């Protein structure tokens, strides 16, 4: 079951640089594990913004919230979720 | 080069039903041709709305506008385009 | 799996009154069948508006879109869907 | 008398972690007492957000404001209230 | 129990003038009956707009919706309701 | 001459608690003096929000601005003013 | 007493051209009478829009609403009123 | 003196096709004359929309409004103007 | 050439009071010099807000930006500029 | 391939003045190098705002994001990108 997820990152300017680097590194590792597990099939950077548009593939709303709220950057992001369904014109559907 | 495209369809209530059916059928054929050509790799229905979120893969902005303005439903849609770049955490990049 | 759904109805003022009555009656029957089937556990009127806030309980995004796009009033409504998850403070969870 | 209430939590990043934990624990206890008392019949997490959509069942607007302004997280939340009425298609009404 | 209600009127330009006059006259009579009954204690015109800001005094959300949806201009208005509570600084409270 | 005034209070979380208490106490005294003077005939709490909807009765725009900018909480509030006129359906007009 | 008034004109495309010309001519005459009477001291066109920004000088909110609702184009305009006060830096105040 | 101008075209669906073609042809001729005269140095299509972003080079606000309100499509467009100044980092300034 | 300018002031709550007084005093002097020079013919306070609506009379966009960016409060203001043209109904035009 | 880019700068008020000067100087140098390289053909100041409207000319979305995210002011800006296509009325196209 697919969901579009938009994440806008807003790190405080006075965040300790070491803390910042650690969180960003953890975020990358976390994101890549979910991609390898097939839970996060698409992630794109929005041009010009510290933001991404992603697609998640999960079993349930609860699973999706668990994955998103577990993101190391979760306290510093605005996240918006849009549920997706099969489109009748999709040749792969 | 990837772009996210959101399309919201708004057909007038007094549109002739036959005309309507024809346009919708042409739209489906047009969309499927572009999918087969690799130009329109993803199309999803937004749950509960007469709208889709799509990803296009094109050579240039001009090509993208040509494809979108050629949509049979173009005069009846609000379209918003977001340019996408490779995300540094993307394991396939 | 639960989703909040807000529906705002906007019937054209020049709609034929008989057609209007029929659609509204069909909508009621359709809504009550889904309630009896357990798919639509809550429906509330928003005070002062021709609109409702509902909760749907479905197996998937695809099922939810099928139910919503089948509403007799679907062509005359703005619908917005919000996916819901279990809240950690919910005593029934 | 039912009201939909949406609460968006925004805790300052520099809040003392111990204070933060205490407030969140008090909030949970407060929320569960109101649920047990029948005042707060529904609480759902909005997927991907530090926010909830709830339904309150109270005797009056004054009672609702007293309950909401008593929330331990009240100073850190944006709250929006929507009054609900019985829907004519509700099979339980 | 008090509610602020804002009503914005939008009559179609092609409405039959006689129908229009009748609806407006019925609206006035209806509004004045509710004022006399103590249900609609305040009604003010918003300067420069075909709109009003009102205060209603009712027993319940259901009563308020019944009164508002019974307005002869209801199909031609956007209505927004805000529930009000006693203010701690109110000298009359 | 009547004006609707909406005030949304936003006190900084790191405001000294003693300063905060003093400002809030001064605000209450100030608001009650204006009520007694007939300048501030209505004040209501918006349910669930640290905000009020009020009605002021003044001689001029200048007087209204003097009263509002003199509020002890003025530096911490977003204020929006809507000028009101007599409504033709008002039975007391 | 001064008020800023913004007026956006939206004439229906299918309005009879003769009716349209008459309304626009009446509007001009009405606007110029109010200017000569000192009630409408400033009127400016917003560049690129069928809209104006004006300043009115009136005795009361009721007078302002009477003037604005008497505009021949009133049924075809969105009007927004902002009450103005003397600015402490104004050298003419 | 430069201004950015955004124009969104919204032609009514029931416009006579011949009228439509004539207006669009006149618009093109008008736009090209202004380009040749150096008044309209840039015009770009917004990808996916029936809209353009342009830059005008004029002597005054009055001249700009005269040019824009003379556009054959003016009654069918939403236009928004942003005044531009020399940027201190511009190597050509 | 006239421009409407709206300025909303937002001074940080933790600004040093002496610095604050100095900036506000400098702003007043600067504003009055421009008024005397005929560059800033109108300045009005928006009732209830720390904001003003002004009209500037300048030779060019560059001159206007130079004047506005030179305001002592410039770093603490949101400014929005609207270019104005002569209105065809203006009796003084 | 052209893109319109709007950049709004928001430097924290408590940023160290020396740091601030250095970043702004680096930004200017960076912007001028890209202009000389033909990547950033237009940059204009928005009158009254610490913001610019620019046009970039790049080979791909990835190149554009690399250029924008490399801006020394990137952490302090809101950036919005609009893809542009050739306009059919452009005499230079």
mmCIF file of C-alpha atoms in Angstrom, chain H:
data_model
loop_
_atom_site.group_PDB
_atom_site.id
_atom_site.type_symbol
_atom_site.label_atom_id
_atom_site.label_comp_id
_atom_site.label_asym_id
_atom_site.label_seq_id
_atom_site.Cartn_x
_atom_site.Cartn_y
_atom_site.Cartn_z
ATOM 1 C CA UNK H 1 12.212 50.117 -15.175
ATOM 2 C CA UNK H 2 11.499 46.409 -14.829
ATOM 3 C CA UNK H 3 8.475 44.534 -13.527
ATOM 4 C CA UNK H 4 7.840 40.841 -13.274
ATOM 5 C CA UNK H 5 4.342 39.974 -14.471
ATOM 6 C CA UNK H 6 2.638 36.625 -14.028
ATOM 7 C CA UNK H 7 -0.440 35.975 -16.187
ATOM 8 C CA UNK H 8 -2.783 33.013 -15.680
ATOM 9 C CA UNK H 9 -5.267 32.499 -18.494
ATOM 10 C CA UNK H 10 -8.747 31.123 -17.768
ATOM 11 C CA UNK H 11 -10.935 30.949 -20.877
ATOM 12 C CA UNK H 12 -14.566 29.903 -20.243
ATOM 13 C CA UNK H 13 -15.231 26.378 -21.536
ATOM 14 C CA UNK H 14 -18.337 27.545 -23.394
ATOM 15 C CA UNK H 15 -16.564 30.340 -25.289
ATOM 16 C CA UNK H 16 -17.334 30.221 -28.998
ATOM 17 C CA UNK H 17 -14.346 28.441 -30.659
ATOM 18 C CA UNK H 18 -14.061 31.051 -33.434
ATOM 19 C CA UNK H 19 -14.049 33.918 -30.908
ATOM 20 C CA UNK H 20 -11.483 32.032 -28.905
ATOM 21 C CA UNK H 21 -9.170 31.558 -31.862
ATOM 22 C CA UNK H 22 -9.440 35.210 -32.811
ATOM 23 C CA UNK H 23 -8.624 36.450 -29.297
ATOM 24 C CA UNK H 24 -5.648 34.115 -29.000
ATOM 25 C CA UNK H 25 -4.335 35.239 -32.414
ATOM 26 C CA UNK H 26 -4.745 38.912 -31.488
ATOM 27 C CA UNK H 27 -2.977 38.266 -28.201
ATOM 28 C CA UNK H 28 0.008 36.773 -30.011
ATOM 29 C CA UNK H 29 0.275 39.696 -32.409
ATOM 30 C CA UNK H 30 -0.064 42.220 -29.571
ATOM 31 C CA UNK H 31 2.580 40.419 -27.475
ATOM 32 C CA UNK H 32 5.019 40.296 -30.379
ATOM 33 C CA UNK H 33 4.614 43.997 -31.156
ATOM 34 C CA UNK H 34 5.452 44.869 -27.565
ATOM 35 C CA UNK H 35 8.460 42.561 -27.657
ATOM 36 C CA UNK H 36 9.711 44.202 -30.831
ATOM 37 C CA UNK H 37 9.226 47.624 -29.217
ATOM 38 C CA UNK H 38 11.425 46.538 -26.303
ATOM 39 C CA UNK H 39 8.594 46.847 -23.791
ATOM 40 C CA UNK H 40 8.266 43.114 -23.100
ATOM 41 C CA UNK H 41 11.847 41.757 -23.070
ATOM 42 C CA UNK H 42 11.060 38.299 -21.612
ATOM 43 C CA UNK H 43 8.129 35.891 -21.853
ATOM 44 C CA UNK H 44 8.281 32.285 -20.627
ATOM 45 C CA UNK H 45 5.638 29.578 -20.423
ATOM 46 C CA UNK H 46 5.203 28.053 -16.934
ATOM 47 C CA UNK H 47 5.613 24.308 -17.511
ATOM 48 C CA UNK H 48 2.273 22.491 -17.318
ATOM 49 C CA UNK H 49 0.118 25.609 -16.989
ATOM 50 C CA UNK H 50 -1.750 27.960 -19.331
ATOM 51 C CA UNK H 51 0.256 30.812 -17.813
ATOM 52 C CA UNK H 52 3.355 32.873 -18.405
ATOM 53 C CA UNK H 53 6.005 34.689 -16.426
ATOM 54 C CA UNK H 54 7.137 37.849 -18.168
ATOM 55 C CA UNK H 55 9.362 40.854 -17.611
ATOM 56 C CA UNK H 56 8.219 44.289 -18.780
ATOM 57 C CA UNK H 57 10.459 47.323 -19.263
ATOM 58 C CA UNK H 58 8.449 50.546 -19.031
ATOM 59 C CA UNK H 59 8.728 54.222 -18.132
ATOM 60 C CA UNK H 60 6.036 54.234 -15.457
ATOM 61 C CA UNK H 61 3.301 52.368 -13.622
ATOM 62 C CA UNK H 62 0.716 54.068 -15.834
ATOM 63 C CA UNK H 63 2.420 52.828 -18.978
ATOM 64 C CA UNK H 64 2.546 49.292 -17.596
ATOM 65 C CA UNK H 65 -1.162 49.309 -16.732
ATOM 66 C CA UNK H 66 -2.017 50.642 -20.180
ATOM 67 C CA UNK H 67 -0.046 47.833 -21.832
ATOM 68 C CA UNK H 68 -1.503 45.099 -19.632
ATOM 69 C CA UNK H 69 -5.111 46.260 -19.717
ATOM 70 C CA UNK H 70 -4.835 46.422 -23.516
ATOM 71 C CA UNK H 71 -4.065 42.708 -23.787
ATOM 72 C CA UNK H 72 -6.817 40.986 -25.816
ATOM 73 C CA UNK H 73 -6.897 38.230 -23.166
ATOM 74 C CA UNK H 74 -7.027 40.769 -20.290
ATOM 75 C CA UNK H 75 -10.674 39.976 -19.365
ATOM 76 C CA UNK H 76 -9.742 36.293 -19.101
ATOM 77 C CA UNK H 77 -6.536 36.540 -17.080
ATOM 78 C CA UNK H 78 -5.399 36.858 -13.490
ATOM 79 C CA UNK H 79 -2.384 39.157 -13.525
ATOM 80 C CA UNK H 80 0.044 39.835 -10.693
ATOM 81 C CA UNK H 81 2.786 42.476 -10.942
ATOM 82 C CA UNK H 82 6.024 42.559 -8.891
ATOM 83 C CA UNK H 83 8.256 45.639 -9.150
ATOM 84 C CA UNK H 84 11.954 44.800 -9.648
ATOM 85 C CA UNK H 85 15.084 46.775 -8.740
ATOM 86 C CA UNK H 86 18.754 46.367 -9.557
ATOM 87 C CA UNK H 87 20.367 43.618 -7.484
ATOM 88 C CA UNK H 88 23.707 44.563 -5.863
ATOM 89 C CA UNK H 89 25.238 41.286 -7.058
ATOM 90 C CA UNK H 90 24.208 41.773 -10.692
ATOM 91 C CA UNK H 91 27.398 41.872 -12.771
ATOM 92 C CA UNK H 92 25.623 43.826 -15.510
ATOM 93 C CA UNK H 93 24.279 46.540 -13.228
#
